[in-house]
Amino acid sequence: AQPPDRPTSPQTLSTMLLAAAMSLLFMILLVLLFDWFDTTIKTSEDVINLAGLVPLGCVPASHKTESIELLNLAAKSSIPVREALNMVGINLRAQLKGQRFLLVSGARTGVGATTVAAYLATSLAQTGMRVLLLDANLRRPLLHKVFRGPNTNGLSNRLADVERFQEQPTLYPRSWLQRWKTPIANLWLLPAGPPPAQSTAVNIQELQQLKEWLLGERRMLDHSNVSPLIDLIVCDTAPLCEGSDTYGLSMIADGIVMVIEAGKEQKETLCDTHALHLQAPILGVVVNRQKVGQM
């Protein structure tokens, strides 16, 4: 008998290659399995396929999304976030079919709904529409910071002024509106105002009256309509997880823009809020802070 030149087993190289191939196959199957069971919304296609809603666009992740620089539509610099938000505004205009009072909200805190509301209002104003941007998030008001303005007066302490509009309907509503004018053409901002002493809920009845006066839906004693002062109200509201504020506002709204963070929201959340709670229809969904791997 002749001794072999090399051992017949174990065959180290073959075993290593086989183990590497099996590990790679297992990892691929594991990734596919996780992707199969993952029902979070990451892309516009997920909004359609998983939630059955209209996607308004996806906004890439950025550390500058809360900056007033995003609202400078005349700026020559082109940044992905501004371009994405501009596309959201274009898609929203295509969805508008006579809606004149819109809510912008998120399912949870910190999804960037305020930035989206500010940019949408600015973008729509740039098209020639007269837009009132309203901060109805009395618990965490942010719009006055975005526009670098005061918050000493606003929704919490000036909404009751609507009771005086009937005294001189050709003067009071117009002069009241002008105090909220912004440097941006066709755009007015009504901030939240100082924190209320008692309730943090918006007076829906007074807000309904303001809506009728500004949009020209109010009828005078002689049955004539007042002249509309603005074309659209965009209302930044508290997230749905913080109580009934947004649900109450949805009773007088014409439509809702939902803002979600990519990969953080399950499809059931959008479906449940759409079917069970909100009184106004969801016009579309904005997927915010989309990372490169999710595109």
Coordinates of C-alpha atoms in Angstrom, one line a residue:
A1 CA 0.0 0.0 0.0
Q2 CA 1.2 3.4 -0.9
P3 CA 0.4 6.4 1.5
P4 CA -1.6 9.2 -0.1
D5 CA 0.2 12.4 -0.9
R6 CA -2.6 14.5 0.7
P7 CA -5.5 13.6 3.1
T8 CA -8.8 12.7 1.4
S9 CA -10.7 14.6 4.1
P10 CA -11.4 17.1 5.3
Q11 CA -11.2 19.1 2.0
T12 CA -10.7 22.5 3.6
L13 CA -11.0 24.6 0.4
S14 CA -14.2 22.9 -0.8
T15 CA -15.7 23.0 2.7
M16 CA -15.0 26.7 3.0
L17 CA -16.5 27.5 -0.4
L18 CA -19.6 25.4 0.4
A19 CA -20.0 27.1 3.8
A20 CA -19.7 30.6 2.1
A21 CA -22.3 29.7 -0.5
M22 CA -24.7 28.3 2.1
S23 CA -24.2 31.4 4.3
L24 CA -24.8 33.7 1.3
L25 CA -28.0 31.8 0.3
F26 CA -29.2 32.0 3.9
M27 CA -28.6 35.7 4.1
I28 CA -30.5 36.3 0.9
L29 CA -33.4 34.2 2.0
L30 CA -33.4 36.1 5.4
V31 CA -33.4 39.5 3.7
L32 CA -36.3 38.4 1.3
L33 CA -38.2 37.1 4.3
F34 CA -37.8 40.4 6.3
D35 CA -38.8 42.4 3.2
W36 CA -41.8 40.2 2.6
F37 CA -43.2 40.8 6.1
D38 CA -42.1 44.5 6.3
T39 CA -45.3 46.6 5.8
T40 CA -43.7 50.0 6.7
I41 CA -44.2 52.8 4.1
K42 CA -40.9 53.7 2.5
T43 CA -41.7 54.8 -1.1
S44 CA -44.5 56.3 -3.2
E45 CA -45.2 52.8 -4.4
D46 CA -45.7 51.6 -0.9
V47 CA -48.3 54.4 -0.4
I48 CA -50.2 53.0 -3.3
N49 CA -49.7 49.3 -2.9
L50 CA -49.8 49.0 0.9
A51 CA -52.1 51.9 2.0
G52 CA -54.2 52.4 -1.1
L53 CA -53.7 56.2 -0.9
V54 CA -52.3 58.9 -3.3
P55 CA -48.6 59.6 -3.0
L56 CA -47.7 63.3 -3.2
G57 CA -43.9 62.7 -3.2
C58 CA -40.9 61.6 -1.2
V59 CA -38.5 64.0 0.5
P60 CA -34.9 62.9 1.1
A61 CA -33.4 63.0 4.6
S62 CA -31.6 66.3 5.4
H63 CA -30.5 68.2 8.4
K64 CA -31.8 71.5 6.9
T65 CA -35.5 70.6 6.5
E66 CA -36.6 73.0 9.2
S67 CA -34.8 76.0 7.7
I68 CA -36.4 79.1 6.2
E69 CA -33.9 78.7 3.3
L70 CA -36.2 76.0 2.0
L71 CA -38.9 78.6 1.6
N72 CA -36.7 80.8 -0.6
L73 CA -38.0 79.5 -3.9
A74 CA -36.1 82.3 -5.7
A75 CA -32.8 80.9 -4.5
K76 CA -30.5 79.8 -7.3
S77 CA -29.0 76.9 -5.4
S78 CA -30.7 73.6 -6.1
I79 CA -30.9 71.2 -3.3
P80 CA -32.6 67.8 -3.4
V81 CA -35.0 68.6 -0.5
R82 CA -36.2 71.8 -2.1
E83 CA -36.7 70.0 -5.4
A84 CA -38.6 67.2 -3.7
L85 CA -40.9 69.6 -1.8
N86 CA -41.5 71.5 -5.0
M87 CA -42.7 68.3 -6.7
V88 CA -45.0 67.7 -3.7
G89 CA -46.5 71.1 -4.3
I90 CA -47.1 70.3 -8.0
N91 CA -48.7 67.0 -7.2
L92 CA -50.9 68.6 -4.5
R93 CA -52.2 71.2 -7.0
A94 CA -53.1 68.4 -9.3
Q95 CA -55.2 66.8 -6.6
L96 CA -57.1 69.9 -5.6
K97 CA -60.7 69.7 -7.0
G98 CA -62.3 72.7 -5.2
Q99 CA -60.9 72.0 -1.7
R100 CA -60.2 75.2 0.1
F101 CA -59.3 74.2 3.7
L102 CA -56.5 71.7 4.0
L103 CA -55.0 70.1 7.1
V104 CA -51.3 69.0 7.2
S105 CA -50.7 66.5 9.9
G106 CA -48.6 63.4 10.9
A107 CA -49.4 60.2 12.7
R108 CA -46.7 60.9 15.2
T109 CA -44.6 63.7 16.6
G110 CA -41.5 64.9 14.7
V111 CA -42.2 63.7 11.2
G112 CA -41.7 67.1 9.6
A113 CA -45.3 68.1 9.0
T114 CA -44.6 71.7 9.8
T115 CA -42.0 72.0 7.2
V116 CA -44.2 70.4 4.6
A117 CA -47.1 72.7 5.5
A118 CA -44.9 75.8 5.3
Y119 CA -43.4 74.8 2.0
L120 CA -46.8 73.8 0.4
A121 CA -48.4 77.1 1.4
T122 CA -45.4 79.0 0.0
S123 CA -45.3 77.0 -3.2
L124 CA -49.1 77.5 -3.8
A125 CA -48.7 81.2 -3.1
Q126 CA -46.0 81.4 -5.7
T127 CA -48.5 80.2 -8.3
G128 CA -50.8 83.2 -7.6
M129 CA -53.1 81.7 -5.1
R130 CA -53.9 83.7 -2.0
V131 CA -53.0 81.4 0.9
L132 CA -53.4 81.7 4.6
L133 CA -51.0 79.4 6.6
L134 CA -52.5 78.7 10.0
D135 CA -50.7 77.2 13.0
A136 CA -53.2 75.1 14.8
N137 CA -50.7 73.2 16.9
L138 CA -51.2 75.1 20.1
R139 CA -49.1 72.7 22.1
R140 CA -46.0 72.9 20.0
P141 CA -46.2 75.9 17.7
L142 CA -43.3 76.1 15.2
L143 CA -44.4 78.2 12.2
H144 CA -43.5 81.5 13.7
K145 CA -40.0 80.1 14.2
V146 CA -39.8 78.9 10.6
F147 CA -40.8 82.4 9.4
R148 CA -38.7 84.1 12.1
G149 CA -41.7 86.1 13.4
P150 CA -43.3 86.8 16.8
N151 CA -45.9 84.6 18.5
T152 CA -47.4 87.2 20.8
N153 CA -50.7 87.2 18.9
G154 CA -52.3 84.5 16.9
L155 CA -54.9 81.8 16.9
S156 CA -55.2 81.4 20.6
N157 CA -56.0 85.0 21.4
R158 CA -57.2 86.7 18.1
L159 CA -59.7 84.1 16.7
A160 CA -62.5 85.7 18.7
D161 CA -62.0 88.9 16.6
V162 CA -64.3 87.2 14.1
E163 CA -67.3 88.3 16.2
R164 CA -66.6 91.9 15.1
F165 CA -66.6 91.2 11.3
Q166 CA -70.4 91.6 11.0
E167 CA -70.2 95.2 12.2
Q168 CA -68.3 96.4 9.1
P169 CA -67.9 93.4 6.7
T170 CA -66.2 95.4 4.1
L171 CA -63.5 96.7 6.5
Y172 CA -62.8 94.5 9.4
P173 CA -62.1 91.1 7.7
R174 CA -59.7 92.7 5.3
S175 CA -57.8 94.9 7.9
W176 CA -57.7 91.9 10.2
L177 CA -56.1 89.7 7.5
Q178 CA -53.5 92.3 6.6
R179 CA -51.9 92.2 10.0
W180 CA -50.8 88.6 9.2
K181 CA -49.1 89.4 5.9
T182 CA -45.7 87.8 5.3
P183 CA -42.9 89.1 3.0
I184 CA -43.9 86.4 0.5
A185 CA -46.4 87.6 -2.0
N186 CA -49.9 86.1 -1.6
L187 CA -49.1 84.5 1.7
W188 CA -50.4 85.3 5.2
L189 CA -49.4 83.5 8.4
L190 CA -51.6 83.3 11.5
P191 CA -49.3 81.9 14.2
A192 CA -50.6 79.9 17.1
G193 CA -50.2 82.7 19.6
P194 CA -49.4 82.4 23.3
P195 CA -50.3 79.2 25.2
P196 CA -53.9 79.2 26.2
A197 CA -54.6 79.5 30.0
Q198 CA -57.0 76.5 30.0
S199 CA -57.8 74.4 26.9
T200 CA -55.3 73.7 24.2
A201 CA -58.0 72.9 21.7
V202 CA -58.9 75.3 18.9
N203 CA -62.4 76.9 19.0
I204 CA -63.9 75.0 16.0
Q205 CA -67.0 77.3 15.9
E206 CA -65.0 80.5 15.6
L207 CA -62.6 78.9 13.2
Q208 CA -65.5 77.9 11.0
Q209 CA -66.8 81.5 11.0
L210 CA -63.3 82.8 10.1
K211 CA -63.2 80.2 7.2
E212 CA -66.5 81.5 5.9
W213 CA -65.5 85.1 6.1
L214 CA -62.1 84.7 4.4
L215 CA -63.2 82.2 1.7
G216 CA -66.3 84.2 0.8
E217 CA -68.7 81.6 2.1
R218 CA -70.4 83.9 4.5
R219 CA -73.9 85.2 3.6
M220 CA -75.0 88.7 4.7
L221 CA -78.4 89.7 6.0
D222 CA -79.5 90.6 2.5
H223 CA -78.5 87.0 1.4
S224 CA -75.5 88.3 -0.6
N225 CA -72.1 86.7 -0.2
V226 CA -69.0 88.5 1.1
S227 CA -66.1 88.8 -1.3
P228 CA -63.4 86.1 -0.8
L229 CA -60.2 87.5 0.6
I230 CA -58.1 84.3 0.1
D231 CA -58.3 81.2 -2.0
L232 CA -56.9 78.5 0.3
I233 CA -56.3 77.9 4.0
V234 CA -53.4 75.5 4.9
C235 CA -53.5 74.4 8.5
D236 CA -50.6 72.9 10.3
T237 CA -52.1 70.7 13.1
A238 CA -50.9 68.5 16.0
P239 CA -50.0 64.9 15.2
L240 CA -52.8 62.4 15.5
C241 CA -51.1 60.7 18.4
E242 CA -51.6 63.7 20.7
G243 CA -55.3 63.7 21.0
S244 CA -58.5 64.9 19.4
D245 CA -57.4 68.3 18.1
T246 CA -56.8 67.3 14.5
Y247 CA -59.9 65.1 14.5
G248 CA -62.0 68.1 15.5
L249 CA -60.4 70.3 12.8
S250 CA -61.1 67.6 10.2
M251 CA -64.9 68.2 10.7
I252 CA -64.5 71.6 8.9
A253 CA -61.7 70.7 6.6
D254 CA -62.0 69.7 2.9
G255 CA -59.0 67.4 2.8
I256 CA -55.9 66.2 4.7
V257 CA -52.3 65.9 3.7
M258 CA -50.6 63.2 5.8
V259 CA -46.9 63.3 6.4
I260 CA -45.0 60.2 7.5
E261 CA -41.4 59.3 8.1
A262 CA -40.0 56.7 5.7
G263 CA -39.7 53.3 7.2
K264 CA -41.4 54.3 10.5
E265 CA -45.1 54.0 9.8
Q266 CA -47.1 50.8 9.2
K267 CA -49.7 50.6 6.5
E268 CA -52.4 49.9 9.2
T269 CA -51.8 53.3 10.7
L270 CA -52.8 55.2 7.5
C271 CA -55.6 52.8 6.8
D272 CA -57.1 53.1 10.3
T273 CA -56.9 56.9 10.4
H274 CA -58.4 57.2 7.0
A275 CA -61.3 54.8 7.7
L276 CA -62.1 55.3 11.4
H277 CA -61.2 58.7 12.7
L278 CA -60.8 61.6 10.3
Q279 CA -63.9 63.3 9.0
A280 CA -62.2 64.7 5.9
P281 CA -60.6 62.6 3.1
I282 CA -56.9 62.1 2.9
L283 CA -55.8 63.9 -0.3
G284 CA -52.4 62.4 -0.3
V285 CA -49.3 61.2 1.6
V286 CA -45.9 62.8 1.8
V287 CA -43.1 60.3 2.6
N288 CA -40.5 62.4 4.5
R289 CA -36.8 61.8 5.4
Q290 CA -36.3 59.0 2.8
K291 CA -32.8 57.6 3.1
V292 CA -30.7 56.6 0.1
G293 CA -31.2 52.9 0.7
Q294 CA -35.0 53.3 0.7
M295 CA -35.3 55.0 -2.7

